[in-house]
Each structure stands twice: as structure tokens, then as C-alpha cells.
Tab-separated table of C-alpha atoms in Angstrom:
chain	number	residue	atom	x	y	z
L	1	UNK	CA	104.439	154.955	104.720
L	2	UNK	CA	101.248	156.248	106.379
L	3	UNK	CA	101.772	157.976	109.715
L	4	UNK	CA	99.698	156.792	112.675
L	5	UNK	CA	97.511	159.068	114.800
L	6	UNK	CA	99.013	157.820	118.064
L	7	UNK	CA	101.998	155.938	119.373
L	8	UNK	CA	101.385	152.555	121.035
L	9	UNK	CA	104.082	153.132	123.643
L	10	UNK	CA	102.412	156.362	124.803
L	11	UNK	CA	99.101	154.528	125.221
L	12	UNK	CA	100.777	151.717	127.186
L	13	UNK	CA	102.416	154.290	129.464
L	14	UNK	CA	99.076	156.006	130.086
L	15	UNK	CA	97.489	152.826	131.450
L	16	UNK	CA	100.692	151.785	133.201
L	17	UNK	CA	100.574	155.066	135.110
L	18	UNK	CA	96.849	154.651	135.919
L	19	UNK	CA	95.741	157.257	133.412
L	20	UNK	CA	92.531	157.340	131.373
L	21	UNK	CA	92.532	156.679	127.644
L	22	UNK	CA	90.625	159.111	125.439
L	23	UNK	CA	87.913	157.833	123.063
L	24	UNK	CA	90.178	158.643	120.119
L	25	UNK	CA	93.071	156.676	121.624
L	26	UNK	CA	90.828	153.666	122.216
L	27	UNK	CA	89.368	153.749	118.680
L	28	UNK	CA	92.856	153.918	117.215
L	29	UNK	CA	94.198	151.145	119.463
L	30	UNK	CA	91.555	148.592	118.472
L	31	UNK	CA	91.740	149.517	114.786
L	32	UNK	CA	95.543	149.560	114.708
L	33	UNK	CA	95.845	146.195	116.459
L	34	UNK	CA	93.270	144.590	114.166
L	35	UNK	CA	95.169	145.701	111.062
L	36	UNK	CA	98.608	144.875	112.509
L	37	UNK	CA	99.963	148.365	113.196
L	38	UNK	CA	100.285	147.510	116.902
L	39	UNK	CA	102.481	144.495	117.583
L	40	UNK	CA	101.358	141.576	119.764
L	41	UNK	CA	103.946	142.383	122.419
L	42	UNK	CA	102.680	145.965	122.655
L	43	UNK	CA	99.043	144.894	122.983
L	44	UNK	CA	100.092	142.275	125.550
L	45	UNK	CA	101.712	145.042	127.618
L	46	UNK	CA	98.573	147.176	127.358
L	47	UNK	CA	96.357	144.229	128.351
L	48	UNK	CA	98.512	143.652	131.439
L	49	UNK	CA	98.283	147.343	132.360
L	50	UNK	CA	94.490	147.108	132.061
L	51	UNK	CA	94.462	143.929	134.187
L	52	UNK	CA	96.468	145.644	136.923
L	53	UNK	CA	94.975	149.152	136.811
L	54	UNK	CA	91.480	148.706	135.379
L	55	UNK	CA	89.314	150.958	133.228
L	56	UNK	CA	86.447	153.279	134.095
L	57	UNK	CA	82.941	152.802	132.657
L	58	UNK	CA	83.491	155.307	129.842
L	59	UNK	CA	86.701	153.586	128.761
L	60	UNK	CA	85.167	150.095	128.825
L	61	UNK	CA	82.116	151.282	126.888
L	62	UNK	CA	84.274	152.916	124.197
L	63	UNK	CA	86.599	149.862	124.043
L	64	UNK	CA	83.542	147.647	123.477
L	65	UNK	CA	82.147	149.963	120.796
L	66	UNK	CA	85.500	149.988	118.998
L	67	UNK	CA	85.530	146.187	118.950
L	68	UNK	CA	81.977	146.121	117.589
L	69	UNK	CA	82.986	148.586	114.884
L	70	UNK	CA	85.854	146.312	113.792
L	71	UNK	CA	83.315	144.109	111.989
L	72	UNK	CA	79.728	143.775	110.858
L	73	UNK	CA	76.547	144.259	112.874
L	74	UNK	CA	73.484	142.105	112.418
L	75	UNK	CA	70.058	143.735	112.248
L	76	UNK	CA	66.882	141.912	113.260
L	77	UNK	CA	64.643	144.986	113.294
L	78	UNK	CA	62.793	143.793	110.193
L	79	UNK	CA	62.335	140.215	111.379
L	80	UNK	CA	58.777	138.942	110.964
L	81	UNK	CA	57.041	135.717	111.768
L	82	UNK	CA	55.037	133.565	109.324
L	83	UNK	CA	51.956	135.733	110.066
L	84	UNK	CA	53.806	138.943	109.171
L	85	UNK	CA	54.043	140.279	112.736
L	86	UNK	CA	57.267	141.894	113.936
L	87	UNK	CA	59.284	139.593	116.194
L	88	UNK	CA	61.187	141.007	119.164
L	89	UNK	CA	64.544	139.350	119.850
L	90	UNK	CA	66.182	138.149	123.040
L	91	UNK	CA	69.378	136.251	123.747
L	92	UNK	CA	71.128	134.641	126.705
L	93	UNK	CA	74.823	134.355	127.472
L	94	UNK	CA	76.362	132.121	130.115
L	95	UNK	CA	79.895	132.681	131.364
L	96	UNK	CA	80.359	128.900	131.302
L	97	UNK	CA	80.117	126.028	133.705
L	98	UNK	CA	79.813	122.273	134.138
L	99	UNK	CA	76.663	120.534	132.951
L	100	UNK	CA	75.379	123.886	131.672
L	101	UNK	CA	73.055	122.711	128.910
L	102	UNK	CA	70.489	125.465	129.581
L	103	UNK	CA	70.696	127.016	126.099
L	104	UNK	CA	69.303	123.848	124.523
L	105	UNK	CA	65.850	123.868	126.158
L	106	UNK	CA	65.822	127.650	126.703
L	107	UNK	CA	65.992	128.852	123.083
L	108	UNK	CA	62.947	126.872	121.854
L	109	UNK	CA	61.059	127.638	125.093
L	110	UNK	CA	61.343	131.404	124.626
L	111	UNK	CA	60.458	131.082	120.924
L	112	UNK	CA	57.099	129.544	121.897
L	113	UNK	CA	55.964	133.021	122.941
L	114	UNK	CA	56.782	134.807	119.679
L	115	UNK	CA	60.234	136.081	120.683
L	116	UNK	CA	63.033	135.233	118.251
L	117	UNK	CA	66.187	133.799	119.841
L	118	UNK	CA	69.355	134.308	117.735
L	119	UNK	CA	71.667	132.248	119.945
L	120	UNK	CA	75.252	132.477	118.686
L	121	UNK	CA	77.223	129.911	120.658
L	122	UNK	CA	80.723	128.500	120.935
L	123	UNK	CA	82.700	125.347	121.567
L	124	UNK	CA	84.116	124.137	124.850
L	125	UNK	CA	87.669	124.684	126.011
L	126	UNK	CA	89.037	123.090	129.154
L	127	UNK	CA	86.526	121.953	131.770
L	128	UNK	CA	83.583	124.077	130.553
L	129	UNK	CA	81.367	122.508	127.912
L	130	UNK	CA	80.473	124.086	124.581
L	131	UNK	CA	76.901	124.325	123.286
L	132	UNK	CA	77.950	123.564	119.701
L	133	UNK	CA	79.841	120.437	120.808
L	134	UNK	CA	76.714	119.172	122.527
L	135	UNK	CA	74.458	119.786	119.532
L	136	UNK	CA	76.931	118.247	117.098
L	137	UNK	CA	76.311	114.899	118.794
L	138	UNK	CA	72.884	114.949	117.069
L	139	UNK	CA	73.255	113.122	113.721
L	140	UNK	CA	73.310	115.555	110.795
L	141	UNK	CA	73.107	118.781	112.822
L	142	UNK	CA	75.277	121.619	111.523
L	143	UNK	CA	76.538	124.659	113.392
L	144	UNK	CA	77.480	126.906	110.443
L	145	UNK	CA	74.667	128.979	108.929
L	146	UNK	CA	74.700	131.952	106.578
L	147	UNK	CA	73.057	135.148	107.792
L	148	UNK	CA	70.262	134.533	105.277
L	149	UNK	CA	69.630	131.012	106.571
L	150	UNK	CA	69.680	132.293	110.137
L	151	UNK	CA	67.079	134.971	109.366
L	152	UNK	CA	64.857	132.470	107.554
L	153	UNK	CA	64.990	130.039	110.472
L	154	UNK	CA	64.217	132.786	112.992
L	155	UNK	CA	61.239	133.834	110.916
L	156	UNK	CA	59.972	130.260	110.598
L	157	UNK	CA	60.479	128.560	113.963
L	158	UNK	CA	61.769	131.462	116.065
L	159	UNK	CA	64.996	129.958	117.390
L	160	UNK	CA	68.473	129.245	116.086
L	161	UNK	CA	71.600	128.029	117.864
L	162	UNK	CA	74.639	128.346	115.618
L	163	UNK	CA	78.254	129.422	115.355
L	164	UNK	CA	79.051	133.121	115.142
L	165	UNK	CA	80.328	134.256	111.772
L	166	UNK	CA	83.878	135.548	111.430
L	167	UNK	CA	82.568	139.032	110.601
L	168	UNK	CA	81.308	139.745	114.135
L	169	UNK	CA	83.845	141.677	116.249
L	170	UNK	CA	86.986	140.297	114.565
L	171	UNK	CA	89.105	142.417	116.919
L	172	UNK	CA	87.873	140.264	119.777
L	173	UNK	CA	89.043	137.034	118.173
L	174	UNK	CA	92.570	138.420	117.827
L	175	UNK	CA	92.578	139.981	121.304
L	176	UNK	CA	91.247	136.864	123.024
L	177	UNK	CA	93.920	134.660	121.476
L	178	UNK	CA	96.575	137.058	122.787
L	179	UNK	CA	95.040	137.280	126.275
L	180	UNK	CA	94.909	133.487	126.457
L	181	UNK	CA	98.698	133.171	126.139
L	182	UNK	CA	99.735	136.235	128.166
L	183	UNK	CA	97.949	135.681	131.487
L	184	UNK	CA	95.425	138.480	130.986
L	185	UNK	CA	92.188	136.536	130.471
L	186	UNK	CA	91.075	137.480	134.003
L	187	UNK	CA	90.929	141.254	133.367
L	188	UNK	CA	87.270	142.131	133.998
L	189	UNK	CA	87.180	145.097	131.551
L	190	UNK	CA	88.545	142.791	128.839
L	191	UNK	CA	86.217	139.877	129.713
L	192	UNK	CA	83.189	142.161	129.715
L	193	UNK	CA	84.063	143.893	126.445
L	194	UNK	CA	84.858	140.538	124.800
L	195	UNK	CA	81.460	139.075	125.658
L	196	UNK	CA	79.410	142.200	125.079
L	197	UNK	CA	81.046	143.263	121.805
L	198	UNK	CA	79.858	140.017	120.212
L	199	UNK	CA	76.407	140.118	121.809
L	200	UNK	CA	75.766	143.748	120.881
L	201	UNK	CA	77.081	143.213	117.340
L	202	UNK	CA	74.708	140.267	117.080
L	203	UNK	CA	71.874	142.793	117.133
L	204	UNK	CA	69.569	141.342	119.778
L	205	UNK	CA	67.104	143.697	121.432
L	206	UNK	CA	67.312	142.121	124.884
L	207	UNK	CA	70.022	140.134	126.643
L	208	UNK	CA	70.012	138.062	129.816
L	209	UNK	CA	73.397	137.160	131.297
L	210	UNK	CA	73.918	134.037	133.388
L	211	UNK	CA	77.064	134.822	135.388
L	212	UNK	CA	78.300	131.693	137.140
L	213	UNK	CA	79.902	131.737	140.593
L	214	UNK	CA	81.910	128.914	142.173
L	215	UNK	CA	84.609	126.321	141.592
L	216	UNK	CA	83.337	125.255	138.173
L	217	UNK	CA	82.944	128.837	136.959
L	218	UNK	CA	85.396	131.341	135.565
L	219	UNK	CA	84.627	133.610	138.521
L	220	UNK	CA	85.291	131.662	141.721
L	221	UNK	CA	84.031	134.261	144.209
L	222	UNK	CA	80.822	136.265	144.378
L	223	UNK	CA	82.501	139.682	144.489
L	224	UNK	CA	84.322	139.134	141.173
L	225	UNK	CA	81.214	137.669	139.535
L	226	UNK	CA	79.143	140.621	140.703
L	227	UNK	CA	81.687	143.110	139.326
L	228	UNK	CA	81.670	141.332	135.975
L	229	UNK	CA	77.869	141.195	135.871
L	230	UNK	CA	77.492	144.867	136.762
L	231	UNK	CA	80.065	145.845	134.124
L	232	UNK	CA	78.303	143.848	131.400
L	233	UNK	CA	74.855	145.143	132.342
L	234	UNK	CA	76.217	148.695	132.125
L	235	UNK	CA	77.764	147.997	128.695
L	236	UNK	CA	74.510	146.590	127.349
L	237	UNK	CA	72.520	149.487	128.760
L	238	UNK	CA	74.933	152.038	127.266
L	239	UNK	CA	74.503	150.346	123.868
L	240	UNK	CA	70.698	150.461	124.047
L	241	UNK	CA	70.253	146.724	124.685
L	242	UNK	CA	67.867	145.814	127.515
L	243	UNK	CA	70.255	143.833	129.724
L	244	UNK	CA	69.884	141.984	133.020
L	245	UNK	CA	72.142	139.463	134.780
L	246	UNK	CA	71.582	136.591	137.178
L	247	UNK	CA	74.358	135.375	139.462
L	248	UNK	CA	73.970	131.581	139.618
L	249	UNK	CA	75.674	128.841	141.607
L	250	UNK	CA	78.374	126.753	139.906
L	251	UNK	CA	79.826	125.029	142.969
L	252	UNK	CA	77.927	121.930	141.824
L	253	UNK	CA	77.311	120.786	138.221
L	254	UNK	CA	73.944	121.627	136.709
L	255	UNK	CA	71.717	118.605	136.305
L	256	UNK	CA	72.948	115.030	136.365
L	257	UNK	CA	75.134	114.991	133.240
L	258	UNK	CA	78.374	116.611	132.071
L	259	UNK	CA	79.319	115.729	128.506
L	260	UNK	CA	77.896	116.178	125.035
L	261	UNK	CA	75.328	113.558	123.936
L	262	UNK	CA	74.294	112.891	127.535
L	263	UNK	CA	73.565	116.606	128.034
L	264	UNK	CA	71.433	116.626	124.883
L	265	UNK	CA	69.558	113.627	126.282
L	266	UNK	CA	68.922	115.482	129.545
L	267	UNK	CA	67.832	118.627	127.683
L	268	UNK	CA	65.254	116.607	125.755
L	269	UNK	CA	63.967	115.240	129.079
L	270	UNK	CA	63.436	118.839	130.236
L	271	UNK	CA	61.629	119.682	126.992
L	272	UNK	CA	59.420	116.641	127.572
L	273	UNK	CA	58.315	118.050	130.929
L	274	UNK	CA	60.778	116.132	133.127
L	275	UNK	CA	64.484	116.410	133.836
L	276	UNK	CA	66.433	117.498	136.936
L	277	UNK	CA	64.795	120.168	139.089
L	278	UNK	CA	67.753	122.584	138.954
L	279	UNK	CA	67.915	122.536	135.143
L	280	UNK	CA	64.162	123.133	134.932
L	281	UNK	CA	64.307	125.939	137.519
L	282	UNK	CA	67.089	127.843	135.786
L	283	UNK	CA	65.615	127.314	132.305
L	284	UNK	CA	62.244	128.690	133.403
L	285	UNK	CA	63.752	131.626	135.314
L	286	UNK	CA	65.962	132.671	132.398
L	287	UNK	CA	63.000	132.329	130.019
L	288	UNK	CA	60.942	134.616	132.269
L	289	UNK	CA	63.748	137.195	132.283
L	290	UNK	CA	64.182	137.027	128.496
L	291	UNK	CA	60.451	137.360	127.842
L	292	UNK	CA	60.099	140.283	130.231
L	293	UNK	CA	63.089	142.047	128.646
L	294	UNK	CA	61.522	141.480	125.215
L	295	UNK	CA	58.248	143.053	126.355
L	296	UNK	CA	56.176	139.865	126.678
L	297	UNK	CA	53.924	139.865	129.726
L	298	UNK	CA	51.886	137.077	131.316
L	299	UNK	CA	53.772	134.166	129.726
L	300	UNK	CA	54.040	130.814	131.535
L	301	UNK	CA	57.251	129.087	130.393
L	302	UNK	CA	56.812	126.212	132.841
L	303	UNK	CA	53.492	125.323	131.191
L	304	UNK	CA	55.118	125.384	127.740
L	305	UNK	CA	57.618	122.761	128.939
L	306	UNK	CA	54.863	120.580	130.380
L	307	UNK	CA	52.490	120.684	127.417
L	308	UNK	CA	54.988	119.993	124.611
L	309	UNK	CA	55.012	123.369	122.862
L	310	UNK	CA	58.731	123.885	123.553
L	311	UNK	CA	59.489	120.365	122.292
L	312	UNK	CA	57.704	121.139	119.023
L	313	UNK	CA	59.951	124.190	118.462
L	314	UNK	CA	63.051	122.130	119.390
L	315	UNK	CA	62.228	119.509	116.769
L	316	UNK	CA	61.721	122.153	114.077
L	317	UNK	CA	64.909	123.998	115.087
L	318	UNK	CA	67.050	120.841	114.948
L	319	UNK	CA	65.538	119.719	111.630
L	320	UNK	CA	66.097	123.177	110.098
L	321	UNK	CA	69.838	122.727	110.728
L	322	UNK	CA	69.982	119.260	109.178
L	323	UNK	CA	69.652	117.252	112.378
L	324	UNK	CA	67.367	114.359	113.193
L	325	UNK	CA	65.863	115.034	116.645
L	326	UNK	CA	64.571	111.460	116.843
L	327	UNK	CA	67.830	109.711	115.944
L	328	UNK	CA	69.720	107.698	118.552
L	329	UNK	CA	72.522	109.679	120.177
L	330	UNK	CA	76.100	108.334	120.364
L	331	UNK	CA	76.878	106.130	123.365
L	332	UNK	CA	80.351	105.718	124.884
L	333	UNK	CA	81.881	102.257	124.487
L	334	UNK	CA	83.383	102.083	127.997
L	335	UNK	CA	82.157	102.979	131.486
L	336	UNK	CA	83.425	102.942	135.063
L	337	UNK	CA	81.457	103.581	138.252
L	338	UNK	CA	82.440	105.671	141.282
L	339	UNK	CA	80.866	104.488	144.562
L	340	UNK	CA	80.106	106.206	147.879
L	341	UNK	CA	82.752	105.439	150.487
L	342	UNK	CA	80.515	106.115	153.514
L	343	UNK	CA	76.929	106.563	154.700
L	344	UNK	CA	75.612	110.108	155.082
L	345	UNK	CA	74.484	113.139	153.103
L	346	UNK	CA	76.247	114.164	149.913
L	347	UNK	CA	77.422	117.548	151.149
L	348	UNK	CA	79.553	118.539	148.171
L	349	UNK	CA	80.017	117.496	144.553
L	350	UNK	CA	82.672	119.838	143.243
L	351	UNK	CA	81.870	121.241	139.819
L	352	UNK	CA	85.507	121.763	138.837
L	353	UNK	CA	86.434	118.158	139.670
L	354	UNK	CA	83.525	116.787	137.651
L	355	UNK	CA	84.246	119.159	134.760
L	356	UNK	CA	87.919	118.222	134.589
L	357	UNK	CA	86.996	114.524	134.759
L	358	UNK	CA	84.567	114.923	131.830
L	359	UNK	CA	87.223	116.836	129.889
L	360	UNK	CA	89.839	114.130	130.511
L	361	UNK	CA	87.372	111.441	129.451
L	362	UNK	CA	87.157	113.114	126.039
L	363	UNK	CA	84.127	115.401	126.367
L	364	UNK	CA	86.291	118.553	126.220
L	365	UNK	CA	89.432	119.849	124.579
L	366	UNK	CA	92.728	121.357	125.694
L	367	UNK	CA	93.241	123.251	122.404
L	368	UNK	CA	90.608	124.587	120.055
L	369	UNK	CA	91.833	122.222	117.308
L	370	UNK	CA	91.183	119.083	119.408
L	371	UNK	CA	88.317	116.712	118.616
L	372	UNK	CA	85.783	115.705	121.272
L	373	UNK	CA	84.035	112.406	121.909
L	374	UNK	CA	80.270	112.749	121.589
L	375	UNK	CA	79.505	110.017	124.130
L	376	UNK	CA	82.130	110.864	126.758
L	377	UNK	CA	81.345	112.476	130.084
L	378	UNK	CA	80.108	111.972	133.623
L	379	UNK	CA	76.632	110.791	134.565
L	380	UNK	CA	75.805	111.660	138.189
L	381	UNK	CA	73.434	109.592	140.319
L	382	UNK	CA	73.163	111.888	143.360
L	383	UNK	CA	73.173	115.628	144.096
L	384	UNK	CA	74.177	117.572	147.226
L	385	UNK	CA	71.519	117.100	149.872
L	386	UNK	CA	70.776	113.488	148.915
L	387	UNK	CA	71.182	110.727	151.499
L	388	UNK	CA	73.658	108.123	150.248
L	389	UNK	CA	74.840	104.723	151.492
L	390	UNK	CA	78.290	103.163	151.358
L	391	UNK	CA	78.707	101.267	148.082
L	392	UNK	CA	75.966	103.253	146.312
L	393	UNK	CA	76.860	104.427	142.769
L	394	UNK	CA	77.590	108.172	142.760
L	395	UNK	CA	78.851	108.677	139.200
L	396	UNK	CA	79.361	106.738	135.993
L	397	UNK	CA	82.353	107.778	133.878
L	398	UNK	CA	81.921	107.373	130.109
L	399	UNK	CA	84.512	107.286	127.317
L	400	UNK	CA	85.529	105.469	124.142
L	401	UNK	CA	89.114	105.309	125.449
L	402	UNK	CA	89.563	103.193	128.599
L	403	UNK	CA	93.065	104.576	129.124
L	404	UNK	CA	91.444	107.893	130.079
L	405	UNK	CA	89.776	106.584	133.248
L	406	UNK	CA	92.835	106.887	135.512
L	407	UNK	CA	93.357	110.625	135.027
L	408	UNK	CA	89.611	111.277	135.208
L	409	UNK	CA	89.499	109.535	138.578
L	410	UNK	CA	92.448	111.675	139.730
L	411	UNK	CA	90.382	114.792	138.954
L	412	UNK	CA	87.613	113.511	141.226
L	413	UNK	CA	89.876	113.073	144.268
L	414	UNK	CA	88.408	115.326	146.946
L	415	UNK	CA	85.438	116.302	144.751
L	416	UNK	CA	82.945	114.246	146.781
L	417	UNK	CA	82.250	115.129	150.421
L	418	UNK	CA	79.867	112.985	152.467
L	419	UNK	CA	78.815	114.443	155.833
L	420	UNK	CA	76.547	113.429	158.713
L	421	UNK	CA	72.897	112.906	157.908
L	422	UNK	CA	71.866	116.109	159.648
L	423	UNK	CA	73.931	118.333	157.343
L	424	UNK	CA	72.240	120.918	155.126
L	425	UNK	CA	74.449	121.922	152.178
L	426	UNK	CA	73.841	125.299	150.517
L	427	UNK	CA	71.723	124.483	147.484
L	428	UNK	CA	70.839	127.999	146.314
L	429	UNK	CA	70.746	128.062	142.537
L	430	UNK	CA	70.076	131.748	141.887
L	431	UNK	CA	72.184	134.030	144.087
L	432	UNK	CA	71.114	137.483	142.895
L	433	UNK	CA	69.628	139.500	140.045
L	434	UNK	CA	71.436	142.558	138.663
L	435	UNK	CA	69.602	145.111	136.533
L	436	UNK	CA	70.393	148.673	135.395
């Protein structure tokens, strides 16, 4: 039997007693847990110690590096476009929200300007939607691509949105599953290292983080969101990735849809030069940040939405992954309308309530094995700041399963606040920018 370099109990005690782990202890911990030499109950105890006592920047950076080193790293340094020119790369990560379809128009928009966007995305869990679930409502579209197919698509049309391969940061997959069932998901060092290990291993040269703040976000308050953003920016910077973060508002859903097919529909509206103002604003701002981080100056992303160039890349990107961008999207069989109960100004439309309603209608999943309904979700007809009248439709609930309406309506209790017509709700979309 091979002897181990360290003892798990000693490492647990170090963090329990607010000590600092050495680089060698961290490397061994991640490696030993990945190969099964540290038991789940021991890693759960260590995760709880980290949640309660934290980690310093050096520890978090080394923990992230160890997770990256548990698997493969992608390399886009040799990526070239059809004309033979070297393509810089940039990626975006959102911490998750309601109606957050920004990746869909953003990836092709940035690709218009010669920057490759290797967007590795995930599926939804709970009230936050998943980019892959949305795109899978497009007939024929496939999420799984080989590394070779991904490189070819990036070279050809400049953008790819696909599932991450199992070889990227496998330690994170095992650690996240454990954190999910032991009450340690909220540990900021572990959140930051989970996100950044995958993004750094992905090999992008520049990364823009969209860190959501508010009821529909993982981070409910600005202080926690800022700490997470600053930690992730530091991790990216330490790893040599040009990294910047935006703190953005998730008190209210983004756009006017929360679901799968209906969010694709709204994304296509944005690519066609229309769509809700908040979705357009955030898409353009993130594109500007990604292009600047990738070294592109003087670009006008808003113009590329208006003139159809981003739509052209979208169509090529969807077709390259087997989808038909012109095919009809699935439509829910059943609908139910929610009406305004008073005259006034829509002062609040709670993102969490809308997200849970969409989830209960079938747009989301409680467990990763659950199926989702492509047409389910919530279509909103008003946003905070709009004047509304009693009896006016506020939302349409969509599902294939009429028995789901009752619990969806329960989720919306208290989610709508109508105030006097002189009220001015806070409608800031971008709260702050955090850079190294």
C-alpha cells in the first residue's frame, strides 16, 4: 500500500483552527480527493472549515491551479481564421439569473470582430436557466462537440456554444457534487475556484464575468457579489488571463421572457436589431468589455446588431452544430394569464418569484437528471417603471402540463408590487465594474 504525503485529518484541523494550507498540502488534497484517497466525509469537513474560516488569495489561487491540473487544458494559441490570421479569444461567464439569455446574442456579436468565442456552457438547475437547455429547443441543435469540431467551428465562424468536456477540471465536478449536498455551496473561495478552474482550463485569453446581484441571483447582496467578483478577477489575473467583472442587477428578470424556446425567440429579436432594451444594453456592454480585453479597439457592437452581421454569425453557428435557425420553435400547449390587481406603476417584479414559477412550469429542473419542457416558461408584458392598469395582463404562464399552474402561481405571490404613479423604482442594470 502506497503511503500518502499528508494526512487528511491534519489538513482539516489546520483550516478548522484558521491556519493556512501550504501549496504542497493543497496540491495533495485535490489530487488525493480526485483519486479517492480522501473520503467524502473528510472533504465535506474541510469544505465546511473553508466556508467558516475562508482562504487567503495565495491559498485560493493554488486551490484553483490544483483543480485545473486535475484534467486537461485547452490551447487556442494556434487558432486561425479562414484568412490565416491569428484569432484572439474571449469568453464570458454569468453567475446565473432569470431570463439571462445574454450568451446567445453575445457570442456571435463578439465573433463579428474577429475574436473567437469558445463558450462552454451548462444546463439549468433550480430557478436559474441553462444556456444549453435554451439552445436545445432549436430543432437539431447539439451541445456535445469534440475538441476538433470545436476548433474547426471557431476557425470558421468564430463562435461556439457547447457543453464542457469531462476532461476539464474533473476535480471540480466531484467537489461540486459534494458541496451541493453538504451545505457548502456558498463558500466564496470554493465558488470562485470552481468557476475559474473551468474557465482557465478552457484556455481563453480574456474573460469577462457577469456577477449577478439580487433576489434571482446566487449572491443576494452587493457586498457578497463584490467579494466573489474581486476573488475571481484576482484568480484570472494570477493565471495570466485578462479578467474583468461587471456587477449586474438581478432583482428583476432580464428581458421579457424566462424559459427556453421563448428566450431563444427573444435572443433572435436582439440579433435582428430589436428586443428588450435591458437585454440589448447588457449584450452590448459585455461585448465591449470582451473586445477590449481581447485587444480590439474601435469596435461598435451596437451597429453589428443593427446591420445584421451578428445574425449572420448566429445562423452559421447554429447550423454548424446541426440546428436549423429558421425552424419553428416549440410552443407550450397550455397558457394562463396573470393580471394587474390595481392601477399604478409596476414597482417590483421579483426575479426569484418569476424564476421559480418558470421552473415549476417545466422550464427548469430540480435534479440534473430531470427533463425540461422546451416551450414552458413565463412571458412578461410589463417591466418595473411601466404604468399599468387594473385588469391589464402582466404575465403569461406557459406549460404543456396544466397541473403545474397552481404551484407556479404560488411562486408569484408577492412577486408583483404596484405602487403610486409617482414612484421611481431602481432600474440600474450595471452596478459596478471590477478590474485588476
